[in-house]
Amino acid sequence: MSDAVSEAKSFVKSVRVFLAVSGVIALAAGLVLLIWPGKSATVFAGIAVAIIGAYFVIGGLVYIALAIFSKEKGGWSRIGHILLGLLYIVAGVIMFANFYASTAVLIVIAMVIIGVSWIIDGIVSLSLLKSAASKTWTIIYAIIAIIAGVVVCFAPLYSAAVVWMVIGISLIVIGIVQIIRAITMKSDVSAAEALA
């Protein structure tokens, strides 16, 4: 067996391992999202809340330190930095103290931002209707985007649950396809060896 064939087999084996491992991880993650949607969403959003809360506390401490140790800042600037730092710290502490409420608020904010962006996208599409190659599809897209955006804005938690389920189903499908690719790649290698 030549070095080129050996290297090719080694490369294909590495790709198969990657596909199999990534497929199993995607499949497991998708199952977790579908079996425990509330808990997995809470964990995911909780991590984000913890990061944001920590950012606020650290940012607040930095603002207060800037106010205290800066030699160039005047009195009002120092007071402003101290007040802003305290506001950041209070916000971070509130987020940690009301962890579940903060998680729900973060999910609602994220979904409302998505909804508003879809509404704006639909409106922008309608504003570009004159230059659109396909006016019918542009109108259909704009109407769907605006309706979807309004629905998401008025039912953000329900929309988040639907999005979470779609992500879970997508991960399961991707995981299964990756695992099948890893398994069938061996037969592709065998066929290539027979030709070599």
PDB file of C-alpha atoms in Angstrom:
ATOM      1  CA  MET A   1       0.000   0.000   0.000  1.00  0.00           C
ATOM      2  CA  SER A   2       1.431   3.351  -1.024  1.00  0.00           C
ATOM      3  CA  ASP A   3       1.931   6.293   1.312  1.00  0.00           C
ATOM      4  CA  ALA A   4      -0.741   8.293  -0.526  1.00  0.00           C
ATOM      5  CA  VAL A   5      -3.340   5.556  -0.022  1.00  0.00           C
ATOM      6  CA  SER A   6      -2.327   5.204   3.641  1.00  0.00           C
ATOM      7  CA  GLU A   7      -2.624   8.953   4.178  1.00  0.00           C
ATOM      8  CA  ALA A   8      -5.992   9.019   2.409  1.00  0.00           C
ATOM      9  CA  LYS A   9      -7.281   6.180   4.594  1.00  0.00           C
ATOM     10  CA  SER A  10      -6.035   7.959   7.709  1.00  0.00           C
ATOM     11  CA  PHE A  11      -7.737  11.184   6.620  1.00  0.00           C
ATOM     12  CA  VAL A  12     -11.006   9.400   5.868  1.00  0.00           C
ATOM     13  CA  LYS A  13     -10.857   7.636   9.240  1.00  0.00           C
ATOM     14  CA  SER A  14     -10.394  11.007  10.973  1.00  0.00           C
ATOM     15  CA  VAL A  15     -13.339  12.447   9.078  1.00  0.00           C
ATOM     16  CA  ARG A  16     -15.483   9.423  10.003  1.00  0.00           C
ATOM     17  CA  VAL A  17     -14.610   9.810  13.689  1.00  0.00           C
ATOM     18  CA  PHE A  18     -15.420  13.526  13.554  1.00  0.00           C
ATOM     19  CA  LEU A  19     -18.758  12.870  11.823  1.00  0.00           C
ATOM     20  CA  ALA A  20     -19.676  10.132  14.282  1.00  0.00           C
ATOM     21  CA  VAL A  21     -18.750  12.143  17.375  1.00  0.00           C
ATOM     22  CA  SER A  22     -20.405  15.351  16.171  1.00  0.00           C
ATOM     23  CA  GLY A  23     -23.468  13.342  15.139  1.00  0.00           C
ATOM     24  CA  VAL A  24     -23.798  11.698  18.550  1.00  0.00           C
ATOM     25  CA  ILE A  25     -23.356  15.079  20.293  1.00  0.00           C
ATOM     26  CA  ALA A  26     -25.981  16.743  18.055  1.00  0.00           C
ATOM     27  CA  LEU A  27     -28.385  13.815  18.523  1.00  0.00           C
ATOM     28  CA  ALA A  28     -27.935  13.868  22.314  1.00  0.00           C
ATOM     29  CA  ALA A  29     -28.339  17.656  22.481  1.00  0.00           C
ATOM     30  CA  GLY A  30     -31.502  17.500  20.353  1.00  0.00           C
ATOM     31  CA  LEU A  31     -32.968  14.780  22.564  1.00  0.00           C
ATOM     32  CA  VAL A  32     -32.188  16.799  25.696  1.00  0.00           C
ATOM     33  CA  LEU A  33     -33.906  19.862  24.202  1.00  0.00           C
ATOM     34  CA  LEU A  34     -37.026  17.867  23.334  1.00  0.00           C
ATOM     35  CA  ILE A  35     -37.217  15.673  26.436  1.00  0.00           C
ATOM     36  CA  TRP A  36     -36.485  18.469  28.932  1.00  0.00           C
ATOM     37  CA  PRO A  37     -37.334  21.670  27.035  1.00  0.00           C
ATOM     38  CA  GLY A  38     -38.009  23.802  30.112  1.00  0.00           C
ATOM     39  CA  LYS A  39     -34.945  22.680  32.044  1.00  0.00           C
ATOM     40  CA  SER A  40     -32.589  22.912  29.055  1.00  0.00           C
ATOM     41  CA  ALA A  41     -33.886  26.376  28.137  1.00  0.00           C
ATOM     42  CA  THR A  42     -33.502  27.471  31.744  1.00  0.00           C
ATOM     43  CA  VAL A  43     -29.933  26.174  31.865  1.00  0.00           C
ATOM     44  CA  PHE A  44     -29.025  27.832  28.558  1.00  0.00           C
ATOM     45  CA  ALA A  45     -30.641  31.161  29.457  1.00  0.00           C
ATOM     46  CA  GLY A  46     -29.327  30.825  33.019  1.00  0.00           C
ATOM     47  CA  ILE A  47     -25.767  30.677  31.733  1.00  0.00           C
ATOM     48  CA  ALA A  48     -26.432  33.840  29.749  1.00  0.00           C
ATOM     49  CA  VAL A  49     -27.957  35.530  32.815  1.00  0.00           C
ATOM     50  CA  ALA A  50     -24.925  34.542  34.912  1.00  0.00           C
ATOM     51  CA  ILE A  51     -22.545  35.967  32.305  1.00  0.00           C
ATOM     52  CA  ILE A  52     -24.529  39.210  32.011  1.00  0.00           C
ATOM     53  CA  GLY A  53     -24.892  39.520  35.799  1.00  0.00           C
ATOM     54  CA  ALA A  54     -21.155  38.994  36.283  1.00  0.00           C
ATOM     55  CA  TYR A  55     -20.473  41.554  33.530  1.00  0.00           C
ATOM     56  CA  PHE A  56     -22.639  44.106  35.347  1.00  0.00           C
ATOM     57  CA  VAL A  57     -20.953  43.543  38.705  1.00  0.00           C
ATOM     58  CA  ILE A  58     -17.435  43.649  37.233  1.00  0.00           C
ATOM     59  CA  GLY A  59     -18.317  46.656  35.052  1.00  0.00           C
ATOM     60  CA  GLY A  60     -19.710  48.455  38.086  1.00  0.00           C
ATOM     61  CA  LEU A  61     -16.547  47.817  40.073  1.00  0.00           C
ATOM     62  CA  VAL A  62     -14.463  49.113  37.164  1.00  0.00           C
ATOM     63  CA  TYR A  63     -16.538  52.321  36.945  1.00  0.00           C
ATOM     64  CA  ILE A  64     -16.176  52.900  40.685  1.00  0.00           C
ATOM     65  CA  ALA A  65     -12.417  52.220  40.487  1.00  0.00           C
ATOM     66  CA  LEU A  66     -12.116  54.668  37.593  1.00  0.00           C
ATOM     67  CA  ALA A  67     -13.899  57.316  39.637  1.00  0.00           C
ATOM     68  CA  ILE A  68     -11.756  56.769  42.713  1.00  0.00           C
ATOM     69  CA  PHE A  69      -8.315  56.330  41.132  1.00  0.00           C
ATOM     70  CA  SER A  70      -8.514  58.633  38.091  1.00  0.00           C
ATOM     71  CA  LYS A  71      -6.560  61.829  38.593  1.00  0.00           C
ATOM     72  CA  GLU A  72      -8.002  63.559  35.530  1.00  0.00           C
ATOM     73  CA  LYS A  73     -11.701  63.361  36.397  1.00  0.00           C
ATOM     74  CA  GLY A  74     -13.512  66.254  38.037  1.00  0.00           C
ATOM     75  CA  GLY A  75     -16.042  66.052  40.859  1.00  0.00           C
ATOM     76  CA  TRP A  76     -19.164  65.595  38.725  1.00  0.00           C
ATOM     77  CA  SER A  77     -17.460  63.055  36.514  1.00  0.00           C
ATOM     78  CA  ARG A  78     -16.402  61.045  39.568  1.00  0.00           C
ATOM     79  CA  ILE A  79     -19.907  61.158  41.021  1.00  0.00           C
ATOM     80  CA  GLY A  80     -21.351  60.091  37.665  1.00  0.00           C
ATOM     81  CA  HIS A  81     -18.955  57.158  37.394  1.00  0.00           C
ATOM     82  CA  ILE A  82     -19.657  56.074  40.984  1.00  0.00           C
ATOM     83  CA  LEU A  83     -23.435  56.266  40.440  1.00  0.00           C
ATOM     84  CA  LEU A  84     -23.164  54.354  37.174  1.00  0.00           C
ATOM     85  CA  GLY A  85     -20.938  51.756  38.833  1.00  0.00           C
ATOM     86  CA  LEU A  86     -23.412  51.331  41.694  1.00  0.00           C
ATOM     87  CA  LEU A  87     -26.268  51.020  39.187  1.00  0.00           C
ATOM     88  CA  TYR A  88     -24.382  48.271  37.334  1.00  0.00           C
ATOM     89  CA  ILE A  89     -23.626  46.434  40.581  1.00  0.00           C
ATOM     90  CA  VAL A  90     -27.240  46.674  41.746  1.00  0.00           C
ATOM     91  CA  ALA A  91     -28.449  45.376  38.366  1.00  0.00           C
ATOM     92  CA  GLY A  92     -26.018  42.444  38.562  1.00  0.00           C
ATOM     93  CA  VAL A  93     -27.036  41.599  42.136  1.00  0.00           C
ATOM     94  CA  ILE A  94     -30.733  41.788  41.198  1.00  0.00           C
ATOM     95  CA  MET A  95     -30.097  39.419  38.294  1.00  0.00           C
ATOM     96  CA  PHE A  96     -28.396  36.912  40.606  1.00  0.00           C
ATOM     97  CA  ALA A  97     -31.005  37.327  43.361  1.00  0.00           C
ATOM     98  CA  ASN A  98     -33.925  36.836  40.935  1.00  0.00           C
ATOM     99  CA  PHE A  99     -32.284  34.280  38.707  1.00  0.00           C
ATOM    100  CA  TYR A 100     -35.414  32.631  37.288  1.00  0.00           C
ATOM    101  CA  ALA A 101     -37.216  35.909  36.697  1.00  0.00           C
ATOM    102  CA  SER A 102     -34.097  37.300  35.012  1.00  0.00           C
ATOM    103  CA  THR A 103     -33.948  34.211  32.811  1.00  0.00           C
ATOM    104  CA  ALA A 104     -37.572  34.652  31.737  1.00  0.00           C
ATOM    105  CA  VAL A 105     -37.018  38.357  31.068  1.00  0.00           C
ATOM    106  CA  LEU A 106     -33.909  37.578  28.993  1.00  0.00           C
ATOM    107  CA  ILE A 107     -35.864  35.058  26.889  1.00  0.00           C
ATOM    108  CA  VAL A 108     -38.695  37.557  26.361  1.00  0.00           C
ATOM    109  CA  ILE A 109     -36.248  40.317  25.379  1.00  0.00           C
ATOM    110  CA  ALA A 110     -34.441  38.022  22.928  1.00  0.00           C
ATOM    111  CA  MET A 111     -37.699  36.932  21.300  1.00  0.00           C
ATOM    112  CA  VAL A 112     -39.047  40.492  21.070  1.00  0.00           C
ATOM    113  CA  ILE A 113     -35.802  41.573  19.391  1.00  0.00           C
ATOM    114  CA  ILE A 114     -36.221  38.729  16.877  1.00  0.00           C
ATOM    115  CA  GLY A 115     -39.867  39.705  16.300  1.00  0.00           C
ATOM    116  CA  VAL A 116     -39.049  43.377  15.788  1.00  0.00           C
ATOM    117  CA  SER A 117     -36.213  42.489  13.392  1.00  0.00           C
ATOM    118  CA  TRP A 118     -38.618  40.353  11.317  1.00  0.00           C
ATOM    119  CA  ILE A 119     -41.152  43.198  11.200  1.00  0.00           C
ATOM    120  CA  ILE A 120     -38.448  45.636  10.093  1.00  0.00           C
ATOM    121  CA  ASP A 121     -37.173  43.117   7.517  1.00  0.00           C
ATOM    122  CA  GLY A 122     -40.684  42.807   6.083  1.00  0.00           C
ATOM    123  CA  ILE A 123     -41.117  46.575   5.918  1.00  0.00           C
ATOM    124  CA  VAL A 124     -37.711  47.021   4.275  1.00  0.00           C
ATOM    125  CA  SER A 125     -38.602  44.324   1.729  1.00  0.00           C
ATOM    126  CA  LEU A 126     -41.798  46.203   0.873  1.00  0.00           C
ATOM    127  CA  SER A 127     -39.863  49.461   0.544  1.00  0.00           C
ATOM    128  CA  LEU A 128     -37.573  47.798  -2.018  1.00  0.00           C
ATOM    129  CA  LEU A 129     -40.495  46.404  -4.016  1.00  0.00           C
ATOM    130  CA  LYS A 130     -39.852  48.657  -7.039  1.00  0.00           C
ATOM    131  CA  SER A 131     -36.386  47.196  -7.598  1.00  0.00           C
ATOM    132  CA  ALA A 132     -37.317  43.589  -6.740  1.00  0.00           C
ATOM    133  CA  ALA A 133     -36.884  41.006  -9.499  1.00  0.00           C
ATOM    134  CA  SER A 134     -39.929  39.066  -8.295  1.00  0.00           C
ATOM    135  CA  LYS A 135     -42.525  41.385  -6.817  1.00  0.00           C
ATOM    136  CA  THR A 136     -44.908  38.540  -5.902  1.00  0.00           C
ATOM    137  CA  TRP A 137     -42.315  36.650  -3.857  1.00  0.00           C
ATOM    138  CA  THR A 138     -41.127  39.862  -2.246  1.00  0.00           C
ATOM    139  CA  ILE A 139     -44.674  40.703  -1.153  1.00  0.00           C
ATOM    140  CA  ILE A 140     -45.259  37.149   0.132  1.00  0.00           C
ATOM    141  CA  TYR A 141     -41.972  37.226   2.042  1.00  0.00           C
ATOM    142  CA  ALA A 142     -42.714  40.654   3.519  1.00  0.00           C
ATOM    143  CA  ILE A 143     -46.204  39.662   4.665  1.00  0.00           C
ATOM    144  CA  ILE A 144     -44.938  36.435   6.265  1.00  0.00           C
ATOM    145  CA  ALA A 145     -42.057  38.279   7.978  1.00  0.00           C
ATOM    146  CA  ILE A 146     -44.346  40.987   9.366  1.00  0.00           C
ATOM    147  CA  ILE A 147     -46.988  38.504  10.579  1.00  0.00           C
ATOM    148  CA  ALA A 148     -44.331  36.245  12.136  1.00  0.00           C
ATOM    149  CA  GLY A 149     -42.723  39.253  13.814  1.00  0.00           C
ATOM    150  CA  VAL A 150     -46.024  40.429  15.276  1.00  0.00           C
ATOM    151  CA  VAL A 151     -46.833  36.913  16.557  1.00  0.00           C
ATOM    152  CA  VAL A 152     -43.397  36.598  18.171  1.00  0.00           C
ATOM    153  CA  CYS A 153     -43.720  40.041  19.808  1.00  0.00           C
ATOM    154  CA  PHE A 154     -47.153  39.282  21.265  1.00  0.00           C
ATOM    155  CA  ALA A 155     -46.357  35.710  22.380  1.00  0.00           C
ATOM    156  CA  PRO A 156     -42.608  35.687  23.087  1.00  0.00           C
ATOM    157  CA  LEU A 157     -42.540  32.777  25.551  1.00  0.00           C
ATOM    158  CA  TYR A 158     -44.698  30.570  23.319  1.00  0.00           C
ATOM    159  CA  SER A 159     -42.506  31.530  20.350  1.00  0.00           C
ATOM    160  CA  ALA A 160     -39.388  30.685  22.342  1.00  0.00           C
ATOM    161  CA  ALA A 161     -40.835  27.238  23.114  1.00  0.00           C
ATOM    162  CA  VAL A 162     -41.551  26.643  19.414  1.00  0.00           C
ATOM    163  CA  VAL A 163     -38.069  27.826  18.414  1.00  0.00           C
ATOM    164  CA  TRP A 164     -36.553  25.574  21.097  1.00  0.00           C
ATOM    165  CA  MET A 165     -38.467  22.568  19.723  1.00  0.00           C
ATOM    166  CA  VAL A 166     -37.403  23.362  16.150  1.00  0.00           C
ATOM    167  CA  ILE A 167     -33.775  23.572  17.289  1.00  0.00           C
ATOM    168  CA  GLY A 168     -34.137  20.229  19.103  1.00  0.00           C
ATOM    169  CA  ILE A 169     -35.681  18.512  16.071  1.00  0.00           C
ATOM    170  CA  SER A 170     -33.029  20.016  13.796  1.00  0.00           C
ATOM    171  CA  LEU A 171     -30.225  18.762  16.040  1.00  0.00           C
ATOM    172  CA  ILE A 172     -31.716  15.256  16.076  1.00  0.00           C
ATOM    173  CA  VAL A 173     -31.983  15.176  12.272  1.00  0.00           C
ATOM    174  CA  ILE A 174     -28.463  16.581  11.852  1.00  0.00           C
ATOM    175  CA  GLY A 175     -27.095  14.055  14.363  1.00  0.00           C
ATOM    176  CA  ILE A 176     -28.741  11.093  12.604  1.00  0.00           C
ATOM    177  CA  VAL A 177     -27.501  12.262   9.200  1.00  0.00           C
ATOM    178  CA  GLN A 178     -23.945  12.730  10.542  1.00  0.00           C
ATOM    179  CA  ILE A 179     -23.944   9.239  12.066  1.00  0.00           C
ATOM    180  CA  ILE A 180     -25.241   7.725   8.806  1.00  0.00           C
ATOM    181  CA  ARG A 181     -22.555   9.608   6.867  1.00  0.00           C
ATOM    182  CA  ALA A 182     -19.887   8.238   9.231  1.00  0.00           C
ATOM    183  CA  ILE A 183     -21.166   4.677   8.782  1.00  0.00           C
ATOM    184  CA  THR A 184     -21.570   4.844   5.002  1.00  0.00           C
ATOM    185  CA  MET A 185     -18.191   6.503   4.507  1.00  0.00           C
ATOM    186  CA  LYS A 186     -16.544   3.149   5.307  1.00  0.00           C
ATOM    187  CA  SER A 187     -18.188   1.562   2.275  1.00  0.00           C
ATOM    188  CA  ASP A 188     -16.975   4.501   0.163  1.00  0.00           C
ATOM    189  CA  VAL A 189     -13.422   3.838   1.386  1.00  0.00           C
ATOM    190  CA  SER A 190     -13.746   0.110   0.609  1.00  0.00           C
ATOM    191  CA  ALA A 191     -14.932   0.914  -2.907  1.00  0.00           C
ATOM    192  CA  ALA A 192     -12.007   3.320  -3.388  1.00  0.00           C
ATOM    193  CA  GLU A 193      -9.546   0.655  -2.157  1.00  0.00           C
ATOM    194  CA  ALA A 194     -10.940  -1.859  -4.635  1.00  0.00           C
ATOM    195  CA  LEU A 195     -10.288   0.577  -7.470  1.00  0.00           C
ATOM    196  CA  ALA A 196      -6.725   1.338  -6.269  1.00  0.00           C
TER     197      ALA A 196
END
